[in-house]
Amino acid sequence: MLDDRKLAVLRAIVEDYVSTNEPVGSKALADRHNLGVSPATIRNDMAVLEEQGYIAQPHTSAGRVPTDKGYRLFVDRLSTIKPLSVAERRAIETFLSGAYDLDDVVGRTVRLLAQLTRQVAVVQYPSLTRSAVRHVELVPVAEGRLLLVLITNTGRVEQRVIETGQISEESIGHLRALLNTCLDGLGLGEVPAAVADLPDRVGPDERPVAAAVLSALLETLVEKHEEKIVFAGAANLAAVDFSPSLREVLVALEEQVVLMRLLGETGDSSTVTVRIGTENPDLGLKSTSVVAADYGVGDLTLARLGVLGPTRMDYPSTMGAVRAVARYVGQILAGS
């Protein structure tokens, strides 16, 4: 374990390297930070930090830079996550509250995160498997054709066009009422069992349409919507020190499976998780860090969002932005 003074030296090295992108020397630390000790003592502390793998000497530079292990200790020992300003919080709330549907919420969220953090933002769509039915609508759109609309309590709207042949308004109304009576409030995992006998609950003339509606509804539920992820801000990578591995990072970002692993598993919605460098599961992302958080409605976790950037990242500010945006997205979905 490192004592408080060595932790203060490590914290100062991380802060200086993040802000300057230059290796940090003992004299600079003594000049910039009120560490209360001489440059010679700081050099001794830096020697211990280097020996234990928290900092390293790049090339022949006299200065030192944090390692993945050093960043990890820095993040683990963060006493506070930097809060957003009142103006930033108001701007987030205004921007997200203007969204008109779930796609717009996700699109606005990913753009907002990229702008706030100047990193690559990644947002996972709410999982249908964690949602419940709010309403089912059947809308005639053409002769012999219906639009099935499934609306969930998490703001998702799923649509399917159904070829039905001739059907009366009365039959459509009957089917609509029947579906909402048996499905309202059910978790989507419970829907198949609840509607399995739908064709048997209607008259002979309505059974072909009921069977077509049932088929479309089940088709909607079996698609793996929870694997849908969007990202924005890839251009931000051009502004940082990724030159040797930029192509690997961009290739990794194009893979949905990689992005799923990148965000990690859902857990405690109050916790912001940070994966640094080699802690990331994809080798192409070993030069990056990922800051992620769950978002949801009330106690229900729906999905995750986060940002990806260089390991030389402003962790307190990035963690604060990710946490704040996750909370606002949950509030927007709760009121949708």
mmCIF file of C-alpha atoms in Angstrom:
data_model
loop_
_atom_site.group_PDB
_atom_site.id
_atom_site.type_symbol
_atom_site.label_atom_id
_atom_site.label_comp_id
_atom_site.label_asym_id
_atom_site.label_seq_id
_atom_site.Cartn_x
_atom_site.Cartn_y
_atom_site.Cartn_z
ATOM 1 C CA MET A 1 0.000 0.000 0.000
ATOM 2 C CA LEU A 2 1.185 3.522 -0.789
ATOM 3 C CA ASP A 3 1.204 6.180 1.898
ATOM 4 C CA ASP A 4 -0.741 9.423 1.509
ATOM 5 C CA ARG A 5 2.248 11.401 0.235
ATOM 6 C CA LYS A 6 2.994 8.959 -2.587
ATOM 7 C CA LEU A 7 -0.697 8.891 -3.485
ATOM 8 C CA ALA A 8 -0.617 12.704 -3.656
ATOM 9 C CA VAL A 9 2.416 12.529 -5.956
ATOM 10 C CA LEU A 10 0.668 9.987 -8.188
ATOM 11 C CA ARG A 11 -2.491 12.132 -8.282
ATOM 12 C CA ALA A 12 -0.422 15.158 -9.296
ATOM 13 C CA ILE A 13 1.360 13.187 -12.047
ATOM 14 C CA VAL A 14 -1.956 11.989 -13.477
ATOM 15 C CA GLU A 15 -3.497 15.473 -13.387
ATOM 16 C CA ASP A 16 -0.471 17.107 -15.021
ATOM 17 C CA TYR A 17 -0.087 14.445 -17.700
ATOM 18 C CA VAL A 18 -3.790 14.593 -18.579
ATOM 19 C CA SER A 19 -3.656 18.385 -18.947
ATOM 20 C CA THR A 20 -0.288 18.693 -20.773
ATOM 21 C CA ASN A 21 0.289 15.333 -22.525
ATOM 22 C CA GLU A 22 3.925 15.734 -21.501
ATOM 23 C CA PRO A 23 5.942 13.459 -19.195
ATOM 24 C CA VAL A 24 6.035 14.927 -15.693
ATOM 25 C CA GLY A 25 9.239 15.627 -13.756
ATOM 26 C CA SER A 26 9.837 16.146 -10.048
ATOM 27 C CA LYS A 27 10.678 19.854 -10.409
ATOM 28 C CA ALA A 28 7.438 20.522 -12.286
ATOM 29 C CA LEU A 29 5.488 18.713 -9.563
ATOM 30 C CA ALA A 30 7.183 20.781 -6.859
ATOM 31 C CA ASP A 31 6.460 24.023 -8.756
ATOM 32 C CA ARG A 32 2.828 23.283 -9.672
ATOM 33 C CA HIS A 33 1.553 21.441 -6.607
ATOM 34 C CA ASN A 34 1.683 22.227 -2.920
ATOM 35 C CA LEU A 35 3.061 18.828 -1.914
ATOM 36 C CA GLY A 36 4.992 20.195 1.066
ATOM 37 C CA VAL A 37 8.225 18.361 0.281
ATOM 38 C CA SER A 38 11.396 19.008 -1.705
ATOM 39 C CA PRO A 39 11.992 17.926 -5.314
ATOM 40 C CA ALA A 40 14.478 15.366 -3.972
ATOM 41 C CA THR A 41 11.783 13.753 -1.809
ATOM 42 C CA ILE A 42 9.389 13.810 -4.767
ATOM 43 C CA ARG A 43 12.052 12.050 -6.878
ATOM 44 C CA ASN A 44 12.349 9.347 -4.218
ATOM 45 C CA ASP A 45 8.565 8.908 -4.167
ATOM 46 C CA MET A 46 8.513 8.744 -7.965
ATOM 47 C CA ALA A 47 11.184 6.034 -7.862
ATOM 48 C CA VAL A 48 8.966 3.965 -5.561
ATOM 49 C CA LEU A 49 5.928 4.564 -7.776
ATOM 50 C CA GLU A 50 7.907 3.472 -10.832
ATOM 51 C CA GLU A 51 9.281 0.400 -9.091
ATOM 52 C CA GLN A 52 5.746 -0.655 -8.145
ATOM 53 C CA GLY A 53 4.445 -0.120 -11.692
ATOM 54 C CA TYR A 54 2.265 2.970 -11.187
ATOM 55 C CA ILE A 55 4.315 5.253 -13.447
ATOM 56 C CA ALA A 56 6.818 4.657 -16.248
ATOM 57 C CA GLN A 57 9.572 6.510 -18.092
ATOM 58 C CA PRO A 58 8.831 6.905 -21.807
ATOM 59 C CA HIS A 59 11.938 6.650 -24.000
ATOM 60 C CA THR A 60 14.768 8.775 -22.588
ATOM 61 C CA SER A 61 12.581 11.532 -21.145
ATOM 62 C CA ALA A 62 13.401 12.720 -17.663
ATOM 63 C CA GLY A 63 9.713 12.784 -16.830
ATOM 64 C CA ARG A 64 7.257 10.017 -15.998
ATOM 65 C CA VAL A 65 3.770 9.087 -17.212
ATOM 66 C CA PRO A 66 1.042 7.069 -15.478
ATOM 67 C CA THR A 67 0.597 3.405 -16.384
ATOM 68 C CA ASP A 68 -2.756 1.597 -16.564
ATOM 69 C CA LYS A 69 -2.087 0.480 -12.979
ATOM 70 C CA GLY A 70 -1.486 4.087 -11.967
ATOM 71 C CA TYR A 71 -4.692 5.307 -13.581
ATOM 72 C CA ARG A 72 -6.583 2.470 -11.898
ATOM 73 C CA LEU A 73 -5.328 3.481 -8.443
ATOM 74 C CA PHE A 74 -6.082 7.133 -9.215
ATOM 75 C CA VAL A 75 -9.672 6.294 -10.185
ATOM 76 C CA ASP A 76 -10.188 3.926 -7.254
ATOM 77 C CA ARG A 77 -8.988 6.591 -4.819
ATOM 78 C CA LEU A 78 -11.022 9.457 -6.316
ATOM 79 C CA SER A 79 -12.647 11.232 -3.390
ATOM 80 C CA THR A 80 -15.162 13.071 -5.586
ATOM 81 C CA ILE A 81 -16.530 12.902 -9.104
ATOM 82 C CA LYS A 82 -16.516 16.376 -10.599
ATOM 83 C CA PRO A 83 -20.122 17.624 -10.693
ATOM 84 C CA LEU A 84 -21.506 19.417 -13.718
ATOM 85 C CA SER A 85 -22.217 23.123 -13.470
ATOM 86 C CA VAL A 86 -25.778 24.406 -13.129
ATOM 87 C CA ALA A 87 -25.611 25.663 -16.728
ATOM 88 C CA GLU A 88 -24.428 22.249 -17.978
ATOM 89 C CA ARG A 89 -27.184 20.421 -16.099
ATOM 90 C CA ARG A 90 -29.828 22.814 -17.423
ATOM 91 C CA ALA A 91 -28.517 22.394 -20.979
ATOM 92 C CA ILE A 92 -28.645 18.574 -20.684
ATOM 93 C CA GLU A 93 -32.189 18.622 -19.330
ATOM 94 C CA THR A 94 -33.402 21.016 -22.044
ATOM 95 C CA PHE A 95 -31.717 19.102 -24.855
ATOM 96 C CA LEU A 96 -32.961 15.659 -23.804
ATOM 97 C CA SER A 97 -36.477 16.754 -22.855
ATOM 98 C CA GLY A 98 -37.026 17.918 -26.440
ATOM 99 C CA ALA A 99 -36.883 14.320 -27.716
ATOM 100 C CA TYR A 100 -40.105 13.040 -29.285
ATOM 101 C CA ASP A 101 -39.500 9.247 -29.237
ATOM 102 C CA LEU A 102 -36.975 6.667 -28.079
ATOM 103 C CA ASP A 103 -34.819 6.855 -31.209
ATOM 104 C CA ASP A 104 -34.585 10.604 -30.697
ATOM 105 C CA VAL A 105 -33.724 10.160 -27.000
ATOM 106 C CA VAL A 106 -30.889 7.759 -27.863
ATOM 107 C CA GLY A 107 -29.678 9.931 -30.748
ATOM 108 C CA ARG A 108 -29.639 13.075 -28.630
ATOM 109 C CA THR A 109 -27.961 11.245 -25.737
ATOM 110 C CA VAL A 110 -25.074 9.913 -27.799
ATOM 111 C CA ARG A 111 -24.431 13.322 -29.413
ATOM 112 C CA LEU A 112 -24.646 15.084 -26.066
ATOM 113 C CA LEU A 113 -22.189 12.720 -24.362
ATOM 114 C CA ALA A 114 -19.694 13.103 -27.205
ATOM 115 C CA GLN A 115 -19.913 16.900 -26.959
ATOM 116 C CA LEU A 116 -19.666 17.014 -23.151
ATOM 117 C CA THR A 117 -16.676 14.689 -22.858
ATOM 118 C CA ARG A 118 -14.971 15.185 -26.264
ATOM 119 C CA GLN A 119 -14.710 11.387 -26.401
ATOM 120 C CA VAL A 120 -16.504 8.649 -28.339
ATOM 121 C CA ALA A 121 -19.963 8.176 -26.823
ATOM 122 C CA VAL A 122 -21.696 4.785 -26.832
ATOM 123 C CA VAL A 123 -25.370 4.197 -25.940
ATOM 124 C CA GLN A 124 -27.174 0.873 -25.728
ATOM 125 C CA TYR A 125 -30.888 0.816 -26.568
ATOM 126 C CA PRO A 126 -33.176 -0.239 -23.687
ATOM 127 C CA SER A 127 -33.584 -3.988 -23.694
ATOM 128 C CA LEU A 128 -37.041 -5.182 -24.679
ATOM 129 C CA THR A 129 -36.628 -8.113 -22.298
ATOM 130 C CA ARG A 130 -36.643 -5.693 -19.368
ATOM 131 C CA SER A 131 -39.724 -3.794 -20.577
ATOM 132 C CA ALA A 132 -43.466 -4.199 -20.022
ATOM 133 C CA VAL A 133 -46.396 -3.546 -22.343
ATOM 134 C CA ARG A 134 -47.989 -0.125 -22.021
ATOM 135 C CA HIS A 135 -50.309 -0.291 -25.039
ATOM 136 C CA VAL A 136 -50.953 -2.241 -28.245
ATOM 137 C CA GLU A 137 -52.468 -0.459 -31.221
ATOM 138 C CA LEU A 138 -53.879 -1.842 -34.480
ATOM 139 C CA VAL A 139 -54.149 0.759 -37.221
ATOM 140 C CA PRO A 140 -55.607 0.158 -40.705
ATOM 141 C CA VAL A 141 -53.071 1.536 -43.220
ATOM 142 C CA ALA A 142 -54.432 0.196 -46.515
ATOM 143 C CA GLU A 143 -56.951 -2.244 -47.896
ATOM 144 C CA GLY A 144 -56.270 -5.577 -46.187
ATOM 145 C CA ARG A 145 -53.289 -4.265 -44.247
ATOM 146 C CA LEU A 146 -52.823 -3.410 -40.543
ATOM 147 C CA LEU A 147 -50.032 -1.687 -38.627
ATOM 148 C CA LEU A 148 -49.288 -3.362 -35.285
ATOM 149 C CA VAL A 149 -47.756 -0.897 -32.800
ATOM 150 C CA LEU A 150 -46.330 -2.167 -29.506
ATOM 151 C CA ILE A 151 -45.553 0.568 -26.962
ATOM 152 C CA THR A 152 -43.544 -0.306 -23.843
ATOM 153 C CA ASN A 153 -43.195 1.374 -20.474
ATOM 154 C CA THR A 154 -39.595 2.242 -21.379
ATOM 155 C CA GLY A 155 -40.465 4.358 -24.373
ATOM 156 C CA ARG A 156 -39.831 1.762 -27.056
ATOM 157 C CA VAL A 157 -42.188 1.691 -30.016
ATOM 158 C CA GLU A 158 -42.092 -1.439 -32.187
ATOM 159 C CA GLN A 159 -44.064 -1.614 -35.431
ATOM 160 C CA ARG A 160 -45.013 -4.353 -37.871
ATOM 161 C CA VAL A 161 -47.150 -4.253 -41.017
ATOM 162 C CA ILE A 162 -49.550 -7.230 -41.250
ATOM 163 C CA GLU A 163 -51.274 -8.508 -44.387
ATOM 164 C CA THR A 164 -54.787 -9.405 -43.217
ATOM 165 C CA GLY A 165 -57.176 -9.501 -46.143
ATOM 166 C CA GLN A 166 -60.624 -7.999 -45.616
ATOM 167 C CA ILE A 167 -61.403 -7.075 -42.001
ATOM 168 C CA SER A 168 -64.055 -4.816 -40.506
ATOM 169 C CA GLU A 169 -63.447 -1.863 -38.167
ATOM 170 C CA GLU A 170 -65.494 -3.746 -35.567
ATOM 171 C CA SER A 171 -63.168 -6.782 -35.749
ATOM 172 C CA ILE A 172 -60.103 -4.553 -35.509
ATOM 173 C CA GLY A 173 -61.556 -2.847 -32.423
ATOM 174 C CA HIS A 174 -62.372 -6.217 -30.860
ATOM 175 C CA LEU A 175 -58.829 -7.521 -31.405
ATOM 176 C CA ARG A 176 -57.297 -4.278 -30.108
ATOM 177 C CA ALA A 177 -59.378 -4.407 -26.916
ATOM 178 C CA LEU A 178 -58.600 -8.091 -26.405
ATOM 179 C CA LEU A 179 -54.849 -7.544 -26.776
ATOM 180 C CA ASN A 180 -54.752 -4.612 -24.343
ATOM 181 C CA THR A 181 -56.899 -6.411 -21.790
ATOM 182 C CA CYS A 182 -54.613 -9.432 -21.622
ATOM 183 C CA LEU A 183 -51.248 -7.687 -22.120
ATOM 184 C CA ASP A 184 -51.394 -4.361 -20.273
ATOM 185 C CA GLY A 185 -48.555 -4.203 -17.735
ATOM 186 C CA LEU A 186 -47.137 -7.638 -18.586
ATOM 187 C CA GLY A 187 -43.387 -8.056 -18.910
ATOM 188 C CA LEU A 188 -42.465 -8.792 -22.510
ATOM 189 C CA GLY A 189 -41.163 -12.209 -21.495
ATOM 190 C CA GLU A 190 -44.692 -13.066 -20.323
ATOM 191 C CA VAL A 191 -46.413 -12.011 -23.556
ATOM 192 C CA PRO A 192 -46.019 -15.241 -25.607
ATOM 193 C CA ALA A 193 -47.820 -17.357 -23.003
ATOM 194 C CA ALA A 194 -50.523 -14.729 -22.504
ATOM 195 C CA VAL A 195 -51.455 -14.577 -26.218
ATOM 196 C CA ALA A 196 -50.784 -18.191 -27.235
ATOM 197 C CA ASP A 197 -54.527 -18.914 -27.471
ATOM 198 C CA LEU A 198 -55.470 -15.557 -29.046
ATOM 199 C CA PRO A 199 -57.015 -17.119 -32.202
ATOM 200 C CA ASP A 200 -59.242 -19.319 -29.996
ATOM 201 C CA ARG A 201 -60.666 -16.276 -28.192
ATOM 202 C CA VAL A 202 -62.263 -14.786 -31.310
ATOM 203 C CA GLY A 203 -64.915 -15.852 -33.749
ATOM 204 C CA PRO A 204 -64.139 -18.026 -36.791
ATOM 205 C CA ASP A 205 -64.144 -15.026 -39.160
ATOM 206 C CA GLU A 206 -61.509 -13.190 -37.100
ATOM 207 C CA ARG A 207 -59.167 -16.141 -36.507
ATOM 208 C CA PRO A 208 -56.942 -15.697 -39.593
ATOM 209 C CA VAL A 209 -56.331 -12.054 -38.662
ATOM 210 C CA ALA A 210 -55.758 -12.941 -35.000
ATOM 211 C CA ALA A 211 -53.213 -15.573 -36.056
ATOM 212 C CA ALA A 212 -51.409 -13.021 -38.271
ATOM 213 C CA VAL A 213 -51.344 -10.474 -35.427
ATOM 214 C CA LEU A 214 -50.052 -13.120 -33.021
ATOM 215 C CA SER A 215 -47.282 -14.087 -35.453
ATOM 216 C CA ALA A 216 -46.200 -10.450 -35.919
ATOM 217 C CA LEU A 217 -46.247 -9.814 -32.172
ATOM 218 C CA LEU A 218 -44.067 -12.842 -31.411
ATOM 219 C CA GLU A 219 -41.698 -11.917 -34.241
ATOM 220 C CA THR A 220 -41.257 -8.506 -32.625
ATOM 221 C CA LEU A 221 -40.396 -10.047 -29.273
ATOM 222 C CA VAL A 222 -37.809 -12.558 -30.447
ATOM 223 C CA GLU A 223 -35.629 -9.998 -32.220
ATOM 224 C CA LYS A 224 -32.553 -9.129 -30.159
ATOM 225 C CA HIS A 225 -33.124 -5.397 -29.819
ATOM 226 C CA GLU A 226 -30.989 -5.278 -26.677
ATOM 227 C CA GLU A 227 -27.959 -5.734 -28.921
ATOM 228 C CA LYS A 228 -28.581 -2.453 -30.721
ATOM 229 C CA ILE A 229 -25.927 0.119 -29.894
ATOM 230 C CA VAL A 230 -25.127 3.502 -31.402
ATOM 231 C CA PHE A 231 -22.012 5.641 -31.067
ATOM 232 C CA ALA A 232 -20.941 9.156 -31.976
ATOM 233 C CA GLY A 233 -17.847 11.329 -31.730
ATOM 234 C CA ALA A 234 -15.317 9.102 -33.507
ATOM 235 C CA ALA A 235 -13.788 12.284 -34.941
ATOM 236 C CA ASN A 236 -12.730 13.184 -31.371
ATOM 237 C CA LEU A 237 -10.139 10.402 -31.589
ATOM 238 C CA ALA A 238 -8.211 12.417 -34.157
ATOM 239 C CA ALA A 239 -7.425 15.048 -31.529
ATOM 240 C CA VAL A 240 -5.649 12.694 -29.122
ATOM 241 C CA ASP A 241 -2.532 10.529 -29.030
ATOM 242 C CA PHE A 242 -3.857 7.451 -30.835
ATOM 243 C CA SER A 243 -1.592 7.533 -33.895
ATOM 244 C CA PRO A 244 -0.176 3.983 -33.589
ATOM 245 C CA SER A 245 -3.485 2.325 -32.713
ATOM 246 C CA LEU A 246 -6.188 4.574 -34.177
ATOM 247 C CA ARG A 247 -7.087 2.072 -36.903
ATOM 248 C CA GLU A 248 -7.493 -0.733 -34.343
ATOM 249 C CA VAL A 249 -9.776 1.446 -32.226
ATOM 250 C CA LEU A 250 -11.935 2.415 -35.215
ATOM 251 C CA VAL A 251 -12.236 -1.204 -36.353
ATOM 252 C CA ALA A 252 -13.303 -2.247 -32.840
ATOM 253 C CA LEU A 253 -15.951 0.487 -32.732
ATOM 254 C CA GLU A 254 -17.554 -0.844 -35.913
ATOM 255 C CA GLU A 255 -18.357 -4.180 -34.252
ATOM 256 C CA GLN A 256 -21.624 -4.302 -32.297
ATOM 257 C CA VAL A 257 -20.453 -7.334 -30.322
ATOM 258 C CA VAL A 258 -17.328 -5.450 -29.270
ATOM 259 C CA LEU A 259 -19.423 -2.466 -28.200
ATOM 260 C CA MET A 260 -21.640 -4.745 -26.103
ATOM 261 C CA ARG A 261 -18.599 -6.162 -24.313
ATOM 262 C CA LEU A 262 -17.174 -2.681 -24.035
ATOM 263 C CA LEU A 263 -20.039 -1.389 -21.928
ATOM 264 C CA GLY A 264 -19.936 -4.504 -19.774
ATOM 265 C CA GLU A 265 -22.675 -6.075 -17.696
ATOM 266 C CA THR A 266 -25.360 -4.072 -15.949
ATOM 267 C CA GLY A 267 -24.939 -3.829 -12.215
ATOM 268 C CA ASP A 268 -25.541 -1.204 -9.548
ATOM 269 C CA SER A 269 -27.247 1.705 -11.324
ATOM 270 C CA SER A 270 -25.713 4.198 -8.868
ATOM 271 C CA THR A 271 -22.170 3.198 -9.827
ATOM 272 C CA VAL A 272 -20.024 4.549 -12.634
ATOM 273 C CA THR A 273 -17.622 1.853 -13.846
ATOM 274 C CA VAL A 274 -14.214 2.517 -15.377
ATOM 275 C CA ARG A 275 -12.147 0.056 -17.422
ATOM 276 C CA ILE A 276 -8.622 1.154 -18.184
ATOM 277 C CA GLY A 277 -6.340 0.027 -21.006
ATOM 278 C CA THR A 278 -5.631 -3.682 -20.789
ATOM 279 C CA GLU A 279 -8.728 -4.197 -18.599
ATOM 280 C CA ASN A 280 -10.800 -3.854 -21.799
ATOM 281 C CA PRO A 281 -11.777 -7.209 -23.345
ATOM 282 C CA ASP A 282 -10.792 -6.283 -26.916
ATOM 283 C CA LEU A 283 -7.089 -6.078 -27.776
ATOM 284 C CA GLY A 284 -7.793 -3.259 -30.233
ATOM 285 C CA LEU A 285 -8.883 -1.104 -27.294
ATOM 286 C CA LYS A 286 -5.874 -1.616 -25.029
ATOM 287 C CA SER A 287 -4.911 2.043 -25.450
ATOM 288 C CA THR A 288 -8.345 3.280 -24.337
ATOM 289 C CA SER A 289 -10.412 3.697 -21.215
ATOM 290 C CA VAL A 290 -14.178 3.213 -20.978
ATOM 291 C CA VAL A 291 -16.401 5.033 -18.479
ATOM 292 C CA ALA A 292 -19.929 3.582 -18.317
ATOM 293 C CA ALA A 293 -23.098 3.685 -16.239
ATOM 294 C CA ASP A 294 -26.530 2.039 -16.194
ATOM 295 C CA TYR A 295 -29.678 3.996 -16.940
ATOM 296 C CA GLY A 296 -33.246 3.022 -16.219
ATOM 297 C CA VAL A 297 -36.660 3.869 -14.856
ATOM 298 C CA GLY A 298 -36.964 3.816 -11.073
ATOM 299 C CA ASP A 299 -35.325 0.622 -9.822
ATOM 300 C CA LEU A 300 -35.477 -0.984 -13.278
ATOM 301 C CA THR A 301 -32.152 -0.981 -15.141
ATOM 302 C CA LEU A 302 -32.746 -0.854 -18.898
ATOM 303 C CA ALA A 303 -29.327 -0.577 -20.533
ATOM 304 C CA ARG A 304 -25.940 1.149 -20.376
ATOM 305 C CA LEU A 305 -24.223 4.161 -21.833
ATOM 306 C CA GLY A 306 -20.700 5.480 -21.666
ATOM 307 C CA VAL A 307 -17.717 6.998 -23.395
ATOM 308 C CA LEU A 308 -14.462 5.702 -24.793
ATOM 309 C CA GLY A 309 -11.273 7.737 -24.972
ATOM 310 C CA PRO A 310 -7.542 7.561 -24.365
ATOM 311 C CA THR A 311 -6.280 6.330 -21.008
ATOM 312 C CA ARG A 312 -5.000 9.907 -20.642
ATOM 313 C CA MET A 313 -8.491 11.158 -19.878
ATOM 314 C CA ASP A 314 -9.946 13.597 -17.369
ATOM 315 C CA TYR A 315 -11.562 10.884 -15.242
ATOM 316 C CA PRO A 316 -13.335 13.062 -12.621
ATOM 317 C CA SER A 317 -15.075 15.204 -15.282
ATOM 318 C CA THR A 318 -15.847 12.288 -17.603
ATOM 319 C CA MET A 319 -17.316 10.199 -14.789
ATOM 320 C CA GLY A 320 -19.429 13.173 -13.690
ATOM 321 C CA ALA A 321 -20.787 13.707 -17.213
ATOM 322 C CA VAL A 322 -21.610 10.021 -17.748
ATOM 323 C CA ARG A 323 -23.376 9.756 -14.408
ATOM 324 C CA ALA A 324 -25.396 12.941 -14.976
ATOM 325 C CA VAL A 325 -26.499 12.015 -18.501
ATOM 326 C CA ALA A 326 -27.506 8.501 -17.363
ATOM 327 C CA ARG A 327 -29.713 10.021 -14.668
ATOM 328 C CA TYR A 328 -31.369 12.452 -17.065
ATOM 329 C CA VAL A 329 -32.054 9.729 -19.650
ATOM 330 C CA GLY A 330 -33.771 7.682 -16.943
ATOM 331 C CA GLN A 331 -35.901 10.676 -15.958
ATOM 332 C CA ILE A 332 -36.875 11.335 -19.588
ATOM 333 C CA LEU A 333 -37.888 7.691 -20.138
ATOM 334 C CA ALA A 334 -39.813 7.604 -16.864
ATOM 335 C CA GLY A 335 -41.905 10.530 -18.046
ATOM 336 C CA SER A 336 -42.352 9.330 -21.620
#
